[in-house]
Short mmCIF file of C-alpha atoms in Angstrom, two decimals:
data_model
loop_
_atom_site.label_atom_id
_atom_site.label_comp_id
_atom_site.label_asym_id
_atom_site.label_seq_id
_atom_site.Cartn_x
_atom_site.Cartn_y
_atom_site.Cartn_z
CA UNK A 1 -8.14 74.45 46.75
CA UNK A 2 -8.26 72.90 43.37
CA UNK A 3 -10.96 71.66 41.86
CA UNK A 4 -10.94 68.14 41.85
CA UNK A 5 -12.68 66.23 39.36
CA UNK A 6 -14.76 63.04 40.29
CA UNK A 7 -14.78 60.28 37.56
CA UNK A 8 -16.16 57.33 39.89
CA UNK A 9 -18.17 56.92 43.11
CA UNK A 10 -16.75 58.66 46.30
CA UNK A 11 -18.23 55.67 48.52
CA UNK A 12 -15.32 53.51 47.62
CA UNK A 13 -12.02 53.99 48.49
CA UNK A 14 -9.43 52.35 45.25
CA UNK A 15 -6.86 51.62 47.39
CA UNK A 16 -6.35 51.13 51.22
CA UNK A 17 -2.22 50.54 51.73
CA UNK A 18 -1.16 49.59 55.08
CA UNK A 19 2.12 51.53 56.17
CA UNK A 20 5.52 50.15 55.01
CA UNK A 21 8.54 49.19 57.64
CA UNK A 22 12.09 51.51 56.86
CA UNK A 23 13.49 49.78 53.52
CA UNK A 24 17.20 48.50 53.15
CA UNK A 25 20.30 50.58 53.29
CA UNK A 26 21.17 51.07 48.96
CA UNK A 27 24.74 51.85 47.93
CA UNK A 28 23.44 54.48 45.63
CA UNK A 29 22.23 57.41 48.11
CA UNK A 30 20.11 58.53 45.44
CA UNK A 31 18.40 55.40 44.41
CA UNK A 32 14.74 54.53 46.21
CA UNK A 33 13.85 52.03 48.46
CA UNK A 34 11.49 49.73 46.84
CA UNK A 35 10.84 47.03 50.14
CA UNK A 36 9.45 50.98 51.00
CA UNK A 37 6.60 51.76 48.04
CA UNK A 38 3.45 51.68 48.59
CA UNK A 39 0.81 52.49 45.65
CA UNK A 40 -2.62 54.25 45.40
CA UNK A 41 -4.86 54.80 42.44
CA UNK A 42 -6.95 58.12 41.80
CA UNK A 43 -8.74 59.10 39.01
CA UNK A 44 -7.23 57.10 36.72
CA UNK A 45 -3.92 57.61 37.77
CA UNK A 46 -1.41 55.69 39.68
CA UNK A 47 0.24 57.35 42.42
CA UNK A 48 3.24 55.61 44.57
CA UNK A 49 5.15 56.65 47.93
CA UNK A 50 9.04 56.00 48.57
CA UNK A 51 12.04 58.40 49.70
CA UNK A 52 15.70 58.85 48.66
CA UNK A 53 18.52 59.08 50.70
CA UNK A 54 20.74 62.45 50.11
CA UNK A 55 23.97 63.67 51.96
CA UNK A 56 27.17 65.94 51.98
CA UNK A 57 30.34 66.67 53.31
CA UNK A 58 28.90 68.88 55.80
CA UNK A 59 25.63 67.11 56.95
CA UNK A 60 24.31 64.08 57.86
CA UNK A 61 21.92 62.31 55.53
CA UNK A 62 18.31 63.25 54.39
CA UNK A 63 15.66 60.78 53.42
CA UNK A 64 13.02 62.39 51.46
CA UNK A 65 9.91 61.09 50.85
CA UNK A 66 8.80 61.08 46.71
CA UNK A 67 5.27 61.19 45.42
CA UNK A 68 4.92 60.12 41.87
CA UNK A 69 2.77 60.34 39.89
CA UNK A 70 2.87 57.73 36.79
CA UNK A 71 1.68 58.40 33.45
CA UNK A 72 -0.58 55.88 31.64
CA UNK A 73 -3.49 55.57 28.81
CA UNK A 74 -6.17 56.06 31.73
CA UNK A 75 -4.52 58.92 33.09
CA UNK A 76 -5.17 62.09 32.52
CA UNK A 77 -1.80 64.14 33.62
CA UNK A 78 2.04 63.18 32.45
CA UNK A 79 4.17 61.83 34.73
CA UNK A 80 5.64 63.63 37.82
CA UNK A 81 6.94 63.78 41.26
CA UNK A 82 7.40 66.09 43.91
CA UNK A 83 9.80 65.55 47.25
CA UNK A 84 8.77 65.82 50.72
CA UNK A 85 10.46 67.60 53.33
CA UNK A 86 13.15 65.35 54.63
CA UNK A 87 13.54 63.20 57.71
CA UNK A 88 17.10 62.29 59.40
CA UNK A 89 15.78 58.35 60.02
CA UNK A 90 14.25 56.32 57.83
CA UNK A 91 10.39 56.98 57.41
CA UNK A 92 7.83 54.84 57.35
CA UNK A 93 5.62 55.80 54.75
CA UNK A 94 2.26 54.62 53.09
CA UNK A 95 -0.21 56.31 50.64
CA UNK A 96 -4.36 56.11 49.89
CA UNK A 97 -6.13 57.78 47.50
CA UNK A 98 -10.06 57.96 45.71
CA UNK A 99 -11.33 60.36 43.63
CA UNK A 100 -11.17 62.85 46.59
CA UNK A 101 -7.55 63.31 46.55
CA UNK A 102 -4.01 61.47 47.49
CA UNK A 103 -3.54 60.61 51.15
CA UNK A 104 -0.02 60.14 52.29
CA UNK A 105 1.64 59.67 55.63
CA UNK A 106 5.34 59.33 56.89
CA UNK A 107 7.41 59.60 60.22
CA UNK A 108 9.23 62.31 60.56
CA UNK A 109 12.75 62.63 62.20
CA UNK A 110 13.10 66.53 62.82
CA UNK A 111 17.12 66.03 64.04
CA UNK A 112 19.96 64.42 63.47
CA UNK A 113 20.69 64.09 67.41
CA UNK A 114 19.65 60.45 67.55
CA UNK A 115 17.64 61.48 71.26
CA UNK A 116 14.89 63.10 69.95
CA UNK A 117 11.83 61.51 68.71
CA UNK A 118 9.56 60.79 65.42
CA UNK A 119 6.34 61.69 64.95
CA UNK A 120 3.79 61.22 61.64
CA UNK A 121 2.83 63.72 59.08
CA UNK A 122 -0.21 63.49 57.06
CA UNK A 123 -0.43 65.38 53.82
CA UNK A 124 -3.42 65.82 51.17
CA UNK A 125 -2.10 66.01 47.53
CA UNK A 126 -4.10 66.91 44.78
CA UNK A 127 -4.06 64.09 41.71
CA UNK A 128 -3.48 67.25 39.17
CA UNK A 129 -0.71 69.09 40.64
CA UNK A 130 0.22 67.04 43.67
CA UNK A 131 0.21 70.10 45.62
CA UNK A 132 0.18 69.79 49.22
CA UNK A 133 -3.83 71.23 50.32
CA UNK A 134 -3.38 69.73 53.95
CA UNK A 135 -0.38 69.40 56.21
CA UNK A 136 -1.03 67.52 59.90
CA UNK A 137 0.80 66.09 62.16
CA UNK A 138 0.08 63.33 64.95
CA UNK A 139 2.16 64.56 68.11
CA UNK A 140 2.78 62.15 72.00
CA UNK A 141 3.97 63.17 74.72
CA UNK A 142 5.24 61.62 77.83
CA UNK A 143 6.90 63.02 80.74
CA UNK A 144 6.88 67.01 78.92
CA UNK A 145 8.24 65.45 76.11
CA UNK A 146 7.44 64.60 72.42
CA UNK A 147 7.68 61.13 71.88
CA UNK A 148 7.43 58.53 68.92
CA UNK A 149 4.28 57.70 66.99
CA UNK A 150 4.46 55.18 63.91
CA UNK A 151 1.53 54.31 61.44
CA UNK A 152 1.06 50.89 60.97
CA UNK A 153 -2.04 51.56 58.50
CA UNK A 154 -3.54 54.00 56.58
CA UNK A 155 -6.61 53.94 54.92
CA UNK A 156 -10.08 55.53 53.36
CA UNK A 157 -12.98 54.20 54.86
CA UNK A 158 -16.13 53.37 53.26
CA UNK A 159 -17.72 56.41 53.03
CA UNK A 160 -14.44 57.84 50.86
CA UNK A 161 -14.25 60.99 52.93
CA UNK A 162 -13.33 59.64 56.29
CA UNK A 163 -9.21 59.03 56.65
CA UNK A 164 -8.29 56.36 59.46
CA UNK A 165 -4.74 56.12 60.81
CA UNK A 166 -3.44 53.43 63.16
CA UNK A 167 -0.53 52.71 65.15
CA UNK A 168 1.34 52.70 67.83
CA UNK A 169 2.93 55.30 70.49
CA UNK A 170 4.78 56.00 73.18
CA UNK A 171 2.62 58.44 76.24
CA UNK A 172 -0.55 60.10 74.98
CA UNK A 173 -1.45 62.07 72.40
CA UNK A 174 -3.29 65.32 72.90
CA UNK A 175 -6.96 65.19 73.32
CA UNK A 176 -7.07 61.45 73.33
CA UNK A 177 -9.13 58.51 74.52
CA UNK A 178 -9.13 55.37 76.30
CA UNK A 179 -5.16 54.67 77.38
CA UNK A 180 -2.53 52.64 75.88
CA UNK A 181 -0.13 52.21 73.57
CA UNK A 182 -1.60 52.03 70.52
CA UNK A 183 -4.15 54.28 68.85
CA UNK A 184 -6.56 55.16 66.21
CA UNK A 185 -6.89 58.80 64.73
CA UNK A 186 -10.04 59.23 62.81
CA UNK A 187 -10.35 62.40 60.31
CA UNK A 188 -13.62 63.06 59.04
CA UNK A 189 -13.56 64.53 55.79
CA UNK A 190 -9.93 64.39 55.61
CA UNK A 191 -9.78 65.70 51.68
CA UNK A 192 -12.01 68.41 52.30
CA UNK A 193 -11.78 70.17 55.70
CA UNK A 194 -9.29 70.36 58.31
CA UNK A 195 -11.14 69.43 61.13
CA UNK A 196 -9.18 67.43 63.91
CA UNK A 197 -9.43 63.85 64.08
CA UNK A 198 -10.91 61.58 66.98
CA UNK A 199 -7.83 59.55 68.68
CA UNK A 200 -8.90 56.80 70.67
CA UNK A 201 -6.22 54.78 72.29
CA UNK A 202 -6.18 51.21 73.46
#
């Protein structure tokens, strides 16, 4: 992993951004979705969250998620972006970052089918490179099937190591507890391990 290079206190997370609702069809397929961004701030540097739509002839439309990273007089790196693995329904996204690293969630539509179900990928970027250091997933199932989960907030707790996820679901996700239809997936030391997080549901 790269070194990652701490330039204020890890105890406070900069920016906690709660997840954004699918944006507004634009006539441009390539243009993003700005009722979709979401920003997040890590040393020094501004990083923001939204997706373009692509398509052909011979497939049905893409919307990829777009992490960039903008350039300014505090930051240390240019300006740059990198693009997400693409989902065939709009995803909710939303982004969090410290000093630790960039945070970033979506949902994630894996065919374009229209029966099958979206579930959310976390990813760790690093502020230097924005390469990807952790790739997750939040899974439900109900009757042997996968089913939806959505993010309705993401964010960096206190301690700036702990990443908190909440939303809702439909049947249970693995390893979870309580019972209901909304949840709460705790990672501890999300930016620097990979341990699994605690889910409880409610």
């Amino acid at each position: 992993m790269p070194t990652v290079k701490s330039t204020a206190s890890l105890a406070v997370a900069l920016v906690l951004s709660a997840c954004g609702g699918p944006a507004t069809d634009e006539s441009i397929e390539t243009a993003t979705a700005s009722a979709a961004l979401t920003a997040a701030v890590s040393q020094g540097c501004t990083f923001s969250i939204t997706y373009q739509k692509t398509s052909s002839s011979s497939h049905p439309p893409l919307f990829e998620p777009i992490i960039t990273r903008q350039a300014s007089s505090t930051c240390p790196w240019p300006s740059a972006t990198v693009v997400l693995a693409g989902s065939y329904s709009e995803p909710n996204l939303a982004i969090a970052a410290n000093d630790l690293g960039v945070a970033v969630s979506y949902t994630y539509d894996y065919s374009p089918s229209g029966s099958n179900s979206e579930y959310l990928r976390l990813l760790h970027l690093t502020p230097d490179t924005l390469s990807v250091v952790r790739f997750t997933e939040l899974l439900a199932q109900y009757e042997f099937h996968t089913s939806n989960v959505s993010c309705k907030e993401l964010s960096l707790l206190a301690d700036g190591t702990t990443l908190q996820v909440q939303g809702t679901k439909v049947g249970i996700i693995p390893f979870e507890l309580g019972s209901g239809s909304n949840y709460i997936a705790t990672y501890p030391d999300f930016f620097t391990s990979t341990t699994a997080p605690t889910v409880v549901a409610y």
